[in-house]
Tab-separated table of C-alpha atoms and ligand atoms in Angstrom:
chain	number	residue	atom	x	y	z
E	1	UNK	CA	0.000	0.000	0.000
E	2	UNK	CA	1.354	2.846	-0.595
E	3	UNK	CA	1.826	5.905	1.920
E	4	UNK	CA	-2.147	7.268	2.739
E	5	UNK	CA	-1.397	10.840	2.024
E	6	UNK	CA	-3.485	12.146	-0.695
E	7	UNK	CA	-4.174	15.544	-2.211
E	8	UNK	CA	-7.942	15.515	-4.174
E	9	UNK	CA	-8.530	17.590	-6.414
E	10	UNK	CA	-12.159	18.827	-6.903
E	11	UNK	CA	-13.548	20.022	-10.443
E	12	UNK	CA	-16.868	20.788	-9.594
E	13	UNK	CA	-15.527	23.477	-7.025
E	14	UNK	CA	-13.451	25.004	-9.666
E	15	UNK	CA	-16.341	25.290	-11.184
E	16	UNK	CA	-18.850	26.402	-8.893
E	17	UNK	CA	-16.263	29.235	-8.088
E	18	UNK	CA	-15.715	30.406	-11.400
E	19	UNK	CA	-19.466	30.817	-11.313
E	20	UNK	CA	-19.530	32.466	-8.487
E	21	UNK	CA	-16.966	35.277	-9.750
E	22	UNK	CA	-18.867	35.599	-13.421
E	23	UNK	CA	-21.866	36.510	-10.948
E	24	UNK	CA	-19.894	39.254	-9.157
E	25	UNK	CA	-18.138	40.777	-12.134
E	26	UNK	CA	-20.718	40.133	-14.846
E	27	UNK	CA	-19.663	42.584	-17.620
E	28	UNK	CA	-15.912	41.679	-17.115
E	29	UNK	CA	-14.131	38.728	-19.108
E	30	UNK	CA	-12.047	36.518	-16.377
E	31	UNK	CA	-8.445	35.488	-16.784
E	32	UNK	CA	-8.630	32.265	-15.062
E	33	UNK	CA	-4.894	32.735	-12.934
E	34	UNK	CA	-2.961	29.458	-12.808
E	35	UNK	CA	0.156	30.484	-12.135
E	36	UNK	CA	2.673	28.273	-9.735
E	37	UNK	CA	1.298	25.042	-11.375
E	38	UNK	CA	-2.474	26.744	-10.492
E	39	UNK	CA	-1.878	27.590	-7.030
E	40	UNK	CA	-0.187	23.891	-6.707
E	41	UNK	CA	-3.395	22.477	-7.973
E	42	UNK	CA	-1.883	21.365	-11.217
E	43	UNK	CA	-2.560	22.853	-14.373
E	44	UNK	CA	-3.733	19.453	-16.161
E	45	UNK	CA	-6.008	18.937	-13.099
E	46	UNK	CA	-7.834	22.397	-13.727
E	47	UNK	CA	-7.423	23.302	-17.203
E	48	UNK	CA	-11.052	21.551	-18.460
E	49	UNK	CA	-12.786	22.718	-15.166
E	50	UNK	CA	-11.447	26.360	-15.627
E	51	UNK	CA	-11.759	26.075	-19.420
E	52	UNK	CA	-15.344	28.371	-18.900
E	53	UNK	CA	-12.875	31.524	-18.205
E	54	UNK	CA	-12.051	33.634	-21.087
E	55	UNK	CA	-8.174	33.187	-20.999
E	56	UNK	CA	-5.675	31.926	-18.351
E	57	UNK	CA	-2.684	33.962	-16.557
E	58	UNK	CA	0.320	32.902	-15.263
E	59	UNK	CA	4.090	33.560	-15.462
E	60	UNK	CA	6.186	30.621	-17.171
E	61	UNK	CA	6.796	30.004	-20.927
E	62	UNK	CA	6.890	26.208	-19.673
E	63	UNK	CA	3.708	26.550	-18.400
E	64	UNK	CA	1.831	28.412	-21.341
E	65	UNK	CA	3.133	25.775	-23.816
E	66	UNK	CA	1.234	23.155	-21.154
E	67	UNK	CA	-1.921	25.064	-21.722
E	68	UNK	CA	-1.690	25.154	-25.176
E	69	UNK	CA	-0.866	21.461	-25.142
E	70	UNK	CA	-4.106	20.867	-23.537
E	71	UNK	CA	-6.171	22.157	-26.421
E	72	UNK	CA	-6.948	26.062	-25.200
E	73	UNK	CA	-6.841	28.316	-28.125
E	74	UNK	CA	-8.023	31.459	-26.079
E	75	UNK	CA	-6.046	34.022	-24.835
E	76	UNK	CA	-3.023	33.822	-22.679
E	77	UNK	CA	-1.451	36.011	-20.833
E	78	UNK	CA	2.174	36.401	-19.281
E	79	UNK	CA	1.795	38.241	-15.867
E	80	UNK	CA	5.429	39.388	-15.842
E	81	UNK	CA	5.852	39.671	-19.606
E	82	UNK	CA	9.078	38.845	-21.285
E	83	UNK	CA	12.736	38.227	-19.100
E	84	UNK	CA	14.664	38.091	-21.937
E	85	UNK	CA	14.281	38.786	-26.041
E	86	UNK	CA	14.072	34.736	-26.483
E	87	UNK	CA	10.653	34.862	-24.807
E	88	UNK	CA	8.859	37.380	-27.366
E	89	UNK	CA	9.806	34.691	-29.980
E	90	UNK	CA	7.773	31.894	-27.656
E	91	UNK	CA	5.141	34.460	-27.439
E	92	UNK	CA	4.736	34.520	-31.575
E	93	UNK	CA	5.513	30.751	-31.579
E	94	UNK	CA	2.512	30.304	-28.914
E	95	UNK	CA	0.829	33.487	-29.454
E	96	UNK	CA	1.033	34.526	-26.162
E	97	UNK	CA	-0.096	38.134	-24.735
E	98	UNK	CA	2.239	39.621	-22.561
E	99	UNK	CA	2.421	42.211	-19.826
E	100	UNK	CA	4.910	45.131	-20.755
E	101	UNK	CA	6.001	46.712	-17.037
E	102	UNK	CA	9.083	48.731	-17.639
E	103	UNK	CA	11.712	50.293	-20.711
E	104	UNK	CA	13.543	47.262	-20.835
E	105	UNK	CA	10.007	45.259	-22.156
E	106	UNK	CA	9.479	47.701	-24.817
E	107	UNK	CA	13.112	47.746	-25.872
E	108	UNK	CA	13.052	43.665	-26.246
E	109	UNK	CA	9.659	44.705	-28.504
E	110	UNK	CA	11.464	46.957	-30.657
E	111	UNK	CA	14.350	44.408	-31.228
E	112	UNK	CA	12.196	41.285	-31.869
E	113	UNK	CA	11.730	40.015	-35.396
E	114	UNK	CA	7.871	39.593	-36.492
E	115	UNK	CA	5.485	39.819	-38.729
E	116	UNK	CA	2.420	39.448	-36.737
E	117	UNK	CA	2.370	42.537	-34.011
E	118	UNK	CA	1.508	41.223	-30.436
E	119	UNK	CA	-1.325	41.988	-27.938
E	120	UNK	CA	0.400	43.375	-25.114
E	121	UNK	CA	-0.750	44.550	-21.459
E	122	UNK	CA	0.751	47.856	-20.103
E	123	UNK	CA	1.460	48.017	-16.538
E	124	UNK	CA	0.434	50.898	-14.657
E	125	UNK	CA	2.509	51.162	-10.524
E	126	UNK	CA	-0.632	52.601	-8.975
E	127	UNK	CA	0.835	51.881	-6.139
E	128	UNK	CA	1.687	48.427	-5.119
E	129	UNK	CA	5.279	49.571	-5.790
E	130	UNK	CA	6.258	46.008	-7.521
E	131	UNK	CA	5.987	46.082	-11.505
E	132	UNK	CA	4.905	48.931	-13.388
E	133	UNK	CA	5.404	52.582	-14.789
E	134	UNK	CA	4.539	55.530	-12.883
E	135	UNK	CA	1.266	57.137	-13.710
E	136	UNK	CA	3.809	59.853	-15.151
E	137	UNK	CA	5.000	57.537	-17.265
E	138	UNK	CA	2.204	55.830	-18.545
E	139	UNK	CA	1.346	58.304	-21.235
E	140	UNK	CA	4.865	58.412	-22.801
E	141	UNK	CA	4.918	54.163	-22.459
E	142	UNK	CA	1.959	54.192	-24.419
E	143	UNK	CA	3.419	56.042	-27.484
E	144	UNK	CA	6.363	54.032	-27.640
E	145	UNK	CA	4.811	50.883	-27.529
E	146	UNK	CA	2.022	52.093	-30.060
E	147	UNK	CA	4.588	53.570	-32.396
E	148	UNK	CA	6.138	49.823	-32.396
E	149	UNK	CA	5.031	47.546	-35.603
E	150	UNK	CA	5.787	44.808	-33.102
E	151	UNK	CA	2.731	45.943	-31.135
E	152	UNK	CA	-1.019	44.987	-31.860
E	153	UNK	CA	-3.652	46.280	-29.389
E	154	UNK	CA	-2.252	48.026	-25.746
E	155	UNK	CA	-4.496	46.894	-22.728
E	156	UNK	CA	-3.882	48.913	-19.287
E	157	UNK	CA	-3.560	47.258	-16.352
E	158	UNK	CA	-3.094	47.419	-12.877
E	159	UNK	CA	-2.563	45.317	-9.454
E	160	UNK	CA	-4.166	46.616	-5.926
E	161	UNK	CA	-2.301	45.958	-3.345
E	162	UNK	CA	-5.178	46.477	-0.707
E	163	UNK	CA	-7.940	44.554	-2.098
E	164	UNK	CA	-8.666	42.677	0.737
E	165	UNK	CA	-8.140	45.169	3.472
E	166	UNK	CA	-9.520	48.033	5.271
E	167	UNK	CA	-7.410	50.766	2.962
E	168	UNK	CA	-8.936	49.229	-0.166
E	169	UNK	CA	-8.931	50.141	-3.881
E	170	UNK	CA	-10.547	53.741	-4.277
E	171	UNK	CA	-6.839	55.465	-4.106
E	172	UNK	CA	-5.255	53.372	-6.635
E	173	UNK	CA	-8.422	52.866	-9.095
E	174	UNK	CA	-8.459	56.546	-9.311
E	175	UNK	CA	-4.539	57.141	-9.708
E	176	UNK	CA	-5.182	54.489	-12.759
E	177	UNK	CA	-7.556	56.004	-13.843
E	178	UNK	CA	-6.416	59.696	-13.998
E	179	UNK	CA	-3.093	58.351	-15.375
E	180	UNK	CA	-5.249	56.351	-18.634
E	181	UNK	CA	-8.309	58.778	-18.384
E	182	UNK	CA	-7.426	59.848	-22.297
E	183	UNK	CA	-5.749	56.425	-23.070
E	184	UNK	CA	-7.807	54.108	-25.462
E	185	UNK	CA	-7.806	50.158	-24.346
E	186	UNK	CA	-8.906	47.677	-22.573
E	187	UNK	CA	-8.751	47.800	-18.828
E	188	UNK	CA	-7.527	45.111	-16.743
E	189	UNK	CA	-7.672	45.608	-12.927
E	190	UNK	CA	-9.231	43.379	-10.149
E	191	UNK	CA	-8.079	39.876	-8.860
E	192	UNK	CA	-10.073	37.905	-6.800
E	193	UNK	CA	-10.480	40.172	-3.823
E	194	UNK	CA	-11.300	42.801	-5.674
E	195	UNK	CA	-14.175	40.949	-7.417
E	196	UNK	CA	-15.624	39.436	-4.596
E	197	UNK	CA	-15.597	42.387	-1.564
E	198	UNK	CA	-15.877	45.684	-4.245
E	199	UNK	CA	-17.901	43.573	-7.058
E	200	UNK	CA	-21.799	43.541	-8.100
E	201	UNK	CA	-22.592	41.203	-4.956
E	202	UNK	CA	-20.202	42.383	-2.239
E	203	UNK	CA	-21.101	42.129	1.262
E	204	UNK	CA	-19.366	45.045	2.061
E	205	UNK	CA	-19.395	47.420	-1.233
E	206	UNK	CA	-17.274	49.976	0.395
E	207	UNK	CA	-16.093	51.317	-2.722
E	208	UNK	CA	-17.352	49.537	-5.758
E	209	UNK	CA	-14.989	47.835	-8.553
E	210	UNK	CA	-14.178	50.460	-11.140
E	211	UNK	CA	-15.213	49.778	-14.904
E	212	UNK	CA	-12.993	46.405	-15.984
E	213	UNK	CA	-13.039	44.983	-19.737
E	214	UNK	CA	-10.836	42.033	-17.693
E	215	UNK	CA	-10.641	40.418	-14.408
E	216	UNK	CA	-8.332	38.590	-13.093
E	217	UNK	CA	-9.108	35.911	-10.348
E	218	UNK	CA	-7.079	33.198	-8.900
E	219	UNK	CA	-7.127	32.109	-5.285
E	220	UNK	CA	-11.419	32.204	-5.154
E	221	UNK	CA	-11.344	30.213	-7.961
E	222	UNK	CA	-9.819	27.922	-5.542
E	223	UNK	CA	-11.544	28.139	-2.750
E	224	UNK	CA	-9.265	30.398	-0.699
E	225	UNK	CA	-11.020	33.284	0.951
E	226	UNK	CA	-8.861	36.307	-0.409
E	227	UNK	CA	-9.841	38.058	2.997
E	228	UNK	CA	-10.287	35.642	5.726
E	229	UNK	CA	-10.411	37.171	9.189
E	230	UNK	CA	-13.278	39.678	7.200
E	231	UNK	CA	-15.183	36.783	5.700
E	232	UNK	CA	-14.189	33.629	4.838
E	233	UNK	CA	-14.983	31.292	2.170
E	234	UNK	CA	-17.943	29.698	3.224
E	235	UNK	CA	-20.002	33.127	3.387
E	236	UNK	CA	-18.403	33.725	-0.067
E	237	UNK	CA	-19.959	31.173	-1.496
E	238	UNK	CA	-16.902	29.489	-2.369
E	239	UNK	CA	-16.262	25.627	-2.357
E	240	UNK	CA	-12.599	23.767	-1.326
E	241	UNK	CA	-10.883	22.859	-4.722
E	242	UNK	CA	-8.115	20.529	-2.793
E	243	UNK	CA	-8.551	17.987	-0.285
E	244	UNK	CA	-5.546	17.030	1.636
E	245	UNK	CA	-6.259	13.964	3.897
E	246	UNK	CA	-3.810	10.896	5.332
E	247	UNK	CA	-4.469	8.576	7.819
E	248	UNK	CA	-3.480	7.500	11.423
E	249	UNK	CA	-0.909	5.271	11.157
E	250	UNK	CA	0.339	4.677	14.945
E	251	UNK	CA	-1.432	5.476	18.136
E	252	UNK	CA	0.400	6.321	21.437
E	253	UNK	CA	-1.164	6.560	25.182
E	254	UNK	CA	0.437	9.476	26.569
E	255	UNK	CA	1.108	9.379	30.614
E	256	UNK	CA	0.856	12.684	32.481
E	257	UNK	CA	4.469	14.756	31.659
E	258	UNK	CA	4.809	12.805	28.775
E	259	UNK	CA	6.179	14.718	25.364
E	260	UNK	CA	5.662	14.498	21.598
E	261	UNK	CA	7.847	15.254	19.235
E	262	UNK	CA	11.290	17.046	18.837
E	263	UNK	CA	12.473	19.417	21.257
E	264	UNK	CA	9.434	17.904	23.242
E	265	UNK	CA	7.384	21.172	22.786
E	266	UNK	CA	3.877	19.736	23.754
E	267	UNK	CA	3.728	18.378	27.239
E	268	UNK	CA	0.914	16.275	28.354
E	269	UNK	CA	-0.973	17.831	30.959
E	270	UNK	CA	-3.463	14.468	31.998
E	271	UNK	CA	-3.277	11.106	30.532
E	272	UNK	CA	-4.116	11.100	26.720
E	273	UNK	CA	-4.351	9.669	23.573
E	274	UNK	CA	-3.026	10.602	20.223
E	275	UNK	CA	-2.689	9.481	16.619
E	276	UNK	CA	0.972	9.967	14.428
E	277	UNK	CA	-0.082	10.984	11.124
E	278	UNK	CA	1.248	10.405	7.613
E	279	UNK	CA	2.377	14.040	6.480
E	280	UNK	CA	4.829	16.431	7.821
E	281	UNK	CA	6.390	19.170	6.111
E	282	UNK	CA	7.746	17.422	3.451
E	283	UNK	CA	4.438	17.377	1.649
E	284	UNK	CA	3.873	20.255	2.210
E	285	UNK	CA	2.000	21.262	5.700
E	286	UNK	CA	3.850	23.625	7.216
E	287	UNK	CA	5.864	23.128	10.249
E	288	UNK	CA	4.424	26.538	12.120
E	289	UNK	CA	1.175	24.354	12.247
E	290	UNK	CA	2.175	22.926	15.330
E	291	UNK	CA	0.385	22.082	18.315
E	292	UNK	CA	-3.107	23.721	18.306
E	293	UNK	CA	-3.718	23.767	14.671
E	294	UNK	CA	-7.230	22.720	13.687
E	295	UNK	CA	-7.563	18.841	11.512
E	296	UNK	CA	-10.553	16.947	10.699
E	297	UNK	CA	-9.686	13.036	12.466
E	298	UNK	CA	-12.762	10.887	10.453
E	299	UNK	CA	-14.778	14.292	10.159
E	300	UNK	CA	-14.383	15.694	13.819
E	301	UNK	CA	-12.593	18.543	15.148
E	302	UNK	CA	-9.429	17.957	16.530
E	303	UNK	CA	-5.909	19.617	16.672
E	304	UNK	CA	-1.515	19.187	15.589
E	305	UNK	CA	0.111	18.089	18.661
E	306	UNK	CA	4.145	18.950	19.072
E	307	UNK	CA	6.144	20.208	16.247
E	308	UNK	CA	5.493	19.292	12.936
E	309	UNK	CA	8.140	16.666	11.597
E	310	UNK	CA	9.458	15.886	7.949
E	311	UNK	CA	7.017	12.737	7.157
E	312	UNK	CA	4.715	12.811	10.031
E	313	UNK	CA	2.984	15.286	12.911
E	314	UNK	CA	0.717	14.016	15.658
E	315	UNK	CA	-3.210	14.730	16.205
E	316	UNK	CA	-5.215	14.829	19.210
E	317	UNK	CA	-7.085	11.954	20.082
E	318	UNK	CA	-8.978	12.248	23.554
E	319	UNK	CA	-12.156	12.786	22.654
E	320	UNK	CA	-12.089	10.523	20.063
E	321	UNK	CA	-12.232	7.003	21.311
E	322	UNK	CA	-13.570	5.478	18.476
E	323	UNK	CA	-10.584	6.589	16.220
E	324	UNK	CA	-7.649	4.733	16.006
E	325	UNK	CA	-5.193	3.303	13.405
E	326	UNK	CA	-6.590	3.831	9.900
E	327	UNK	CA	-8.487	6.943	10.792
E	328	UNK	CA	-8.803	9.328	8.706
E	329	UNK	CA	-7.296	12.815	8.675
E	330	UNK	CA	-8.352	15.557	6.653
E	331	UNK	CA	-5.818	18.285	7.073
E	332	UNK	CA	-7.723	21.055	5.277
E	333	UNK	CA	-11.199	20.618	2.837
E	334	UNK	CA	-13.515	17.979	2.830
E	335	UNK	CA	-13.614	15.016	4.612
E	336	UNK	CA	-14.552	11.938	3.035
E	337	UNK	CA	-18.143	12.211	5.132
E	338	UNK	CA	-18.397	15.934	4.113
E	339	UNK	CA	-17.227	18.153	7.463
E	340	UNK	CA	-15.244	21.182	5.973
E	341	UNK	CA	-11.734	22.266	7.042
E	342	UNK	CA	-11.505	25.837	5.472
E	343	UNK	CA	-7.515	26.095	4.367
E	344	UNK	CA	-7.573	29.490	5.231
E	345	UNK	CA	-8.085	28.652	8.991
E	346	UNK	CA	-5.273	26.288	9.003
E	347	UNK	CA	-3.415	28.751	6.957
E	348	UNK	CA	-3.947	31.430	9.891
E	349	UNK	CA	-2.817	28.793	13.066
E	350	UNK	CA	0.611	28.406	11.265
E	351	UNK	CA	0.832	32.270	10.202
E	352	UNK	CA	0.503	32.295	6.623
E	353	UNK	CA	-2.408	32.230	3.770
E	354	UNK	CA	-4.032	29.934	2.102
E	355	UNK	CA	-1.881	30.539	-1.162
E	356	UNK	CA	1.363	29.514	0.344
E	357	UNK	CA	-0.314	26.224	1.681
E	358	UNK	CA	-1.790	25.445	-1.574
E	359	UNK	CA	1.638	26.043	-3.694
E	360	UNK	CA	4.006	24.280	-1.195
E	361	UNK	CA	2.021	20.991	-1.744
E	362	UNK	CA	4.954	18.838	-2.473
E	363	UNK	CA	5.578	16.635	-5.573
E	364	UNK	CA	5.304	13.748	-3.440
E	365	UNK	CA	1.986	13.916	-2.550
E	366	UNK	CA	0.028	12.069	-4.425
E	367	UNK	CA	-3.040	13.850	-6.473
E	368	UNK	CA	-6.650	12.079	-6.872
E	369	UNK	CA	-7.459	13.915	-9.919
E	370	UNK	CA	-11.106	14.551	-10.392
E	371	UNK	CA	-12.329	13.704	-7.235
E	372	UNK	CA	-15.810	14.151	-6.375
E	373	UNK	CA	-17.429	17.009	-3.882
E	374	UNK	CA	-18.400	14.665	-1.072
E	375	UNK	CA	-22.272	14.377	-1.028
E	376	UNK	CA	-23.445	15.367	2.566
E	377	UNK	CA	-21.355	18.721	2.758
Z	1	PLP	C1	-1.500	36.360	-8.777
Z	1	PLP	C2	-2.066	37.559	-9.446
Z	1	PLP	C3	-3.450	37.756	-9.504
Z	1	PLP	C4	-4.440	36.845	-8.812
Z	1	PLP	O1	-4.583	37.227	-7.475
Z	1	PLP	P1	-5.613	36.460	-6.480
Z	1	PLP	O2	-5.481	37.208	-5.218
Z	1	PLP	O3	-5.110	35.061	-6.361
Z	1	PLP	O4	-6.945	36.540	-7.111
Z	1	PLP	C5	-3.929	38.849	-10.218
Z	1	PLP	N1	-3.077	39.705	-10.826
Z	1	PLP	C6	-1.745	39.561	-10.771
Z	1	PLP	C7	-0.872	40.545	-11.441
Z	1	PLP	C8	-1.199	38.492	-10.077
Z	1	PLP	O5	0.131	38.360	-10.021
């Protein structure tokens, strides 16, 4: 047999999500984002469930030729445009879009050798302070780029850096848009956060989405709540795309002073029972989920115990007499009988986000492709 550690994937959620962010952005067409292997999902495990978006985003030339190699003839587009002039040629080779942030971009435009002129995205800083040209700049950007025969149509896009927080998007939407007011494009702004807490539906429509030809979503279309602490997936409507679960594959009866684990972090305060699971952080689950951090043991609450080890960590088993060896663990989205483990919560005990968990799953883990939403969720 081999080792019980399993990552599920789940197409229907994929689905249902990209549903519910067509409902919240209606008039916007949706880059499904499936970058980082689709959040560590795996692109050949989403493409056909995500093939309902309009294109698909990412970053790798590696992983554009993938999706093409699945059958998608749509639009693709590179998030961090061309790294070197090589790239533009894989862009006409797989006609690619591609996001132009900075001088060095349009210079690798102007030197590449083409007869059909690419669709490219220019990237306004509005203040996220990572990729871009200054709203100054934007104007003069344009020009080049349009003045290039390498260069089809110019999109304008941005990236919030507040989308899910209290300063929000009004500051930057509007430095956007005064910096494109008289520019002629498409407009490509929101990600998932965005869409879901400033979009037609938003709980809390503090200031609403500005005008978007494009959208770009990735973690919702996941299930990942892009603002937990504020809301969390469930009251976004969102379903779990990934299932991690293992099993219990040792028991121990711990005495009073007893420890688990290295550096013998968790002491046993009574008499107690726990289960040694089958993943640790090399698959993956982080190793600042230790003790206290929130598992499913055959659909019921329970908690990590003691550090978090390479292959294994350790689950809490007293109130749980009737599981044993062979139970099952879900360590974040459904269990088998249907209980939910949101990501993002075991995301916040170790001090990180749901994204990070989801990407770090580890090659080794193997993935149930196409696994079914269990039935009594
Ligand atoms: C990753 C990324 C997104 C998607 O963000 P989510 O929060 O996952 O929806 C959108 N735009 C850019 C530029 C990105 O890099």
């Amino acid at each position: 047999m081999p080792r019980p550690i399993q990552a599920l994937i789940h197409p229907e959620a994929l689905r249902h999500n990209l549903a519910v962010l067509r409902a919240s952005a209606p008039d916007a067409r949706l880059w499904a984002v499936v970058k980082a292997n689709a959040y560590g999902h795996g692109i050949e495990h989403v493409f056909s469930a995500l093939a309902g978006a309009d294109g698909f985003a990412l970053l790798d030339i590696e992983e554009a030729r993938q999706v093409r190699a699945l059958g998608w003839r749509g639009p693709i587009l590179l998030l961090e445009g061309a790294f070197e002039l090589r790239d533009l040629e894989a862009c006409s080779r797989l006609d690619l879009w591609h996001t132009v942030h900075c001088e060095a971009q349009i210079d690798m435009l102007a030197a590449h050798k083409t007869h059909v002129p690419q669709r490219v995205f220019l990237k306004i800083n509005s203040g996220m302070n990572r990729l871009g040209f200054a709203p100054h700049q934007a104007r003069a950007a344009w020009t080049r780029l349009n003045a290039l025969p390498q260069v089809d149509e110019i999109s304008l896009m941005t990236h919030f850096s507040d989308a899910d927080g209290p300063i929000g998007i009004a500051a930057q939407a509007q430095a956007f848009e005064a910096a494109t007011a008289d520019l002629p494009g498409e407009r490509c702004l929101s990600n998932s956060a965005a869409v879901l807490r400033h979009g037609l539906h938003a709980q809390q429509t503090a200031q609403s989405m500005p005008a978007s030809d494009w959208v770009r979503t990735g973690i919702a279309l996941y299930g990942g709540a892009p603002d937990f602490g504020q809301s969390d997936a469930v009251h976004a409507g969102l379903q779990a795309a990934m299932s991690l679960r293992s099993q219990v594959i040792a028991t121990q009866q711990l005495e009073t002073g007893s420890t688990v684990g290295y550096g013998s972090t968790f002491v046993a305060q009574q008499p107690m029972r726990i289960g040694i699971v089958a993943c640790g952080y090399a698959d993956g689950y982080p190793r600042s989920c230790g003790t206290g951090t929130p598992v499913l043991v055959d659909g019921q609450p329970s908690r990590t115990i003691g550090r978090v080890s390479m292959d294994m960590l350790a689950v809490d088993l007293s109130d749980l007499p009737a599981s044993g060896q062979g139970a099952e663990v879900t360590l974040w989205g459904y269990a088998s009988g249907g209980a939910l483990l949101p990501i993002d919560a075991v995301a916040q005990a170790g001090g990180t986000i749901a994204y990070e968990l989801m990407c770090a799953l580890a090659g080794r883990v193997p993935v149930v492709a196409d696994a079914a939403l269990p039935q009594a969720r």
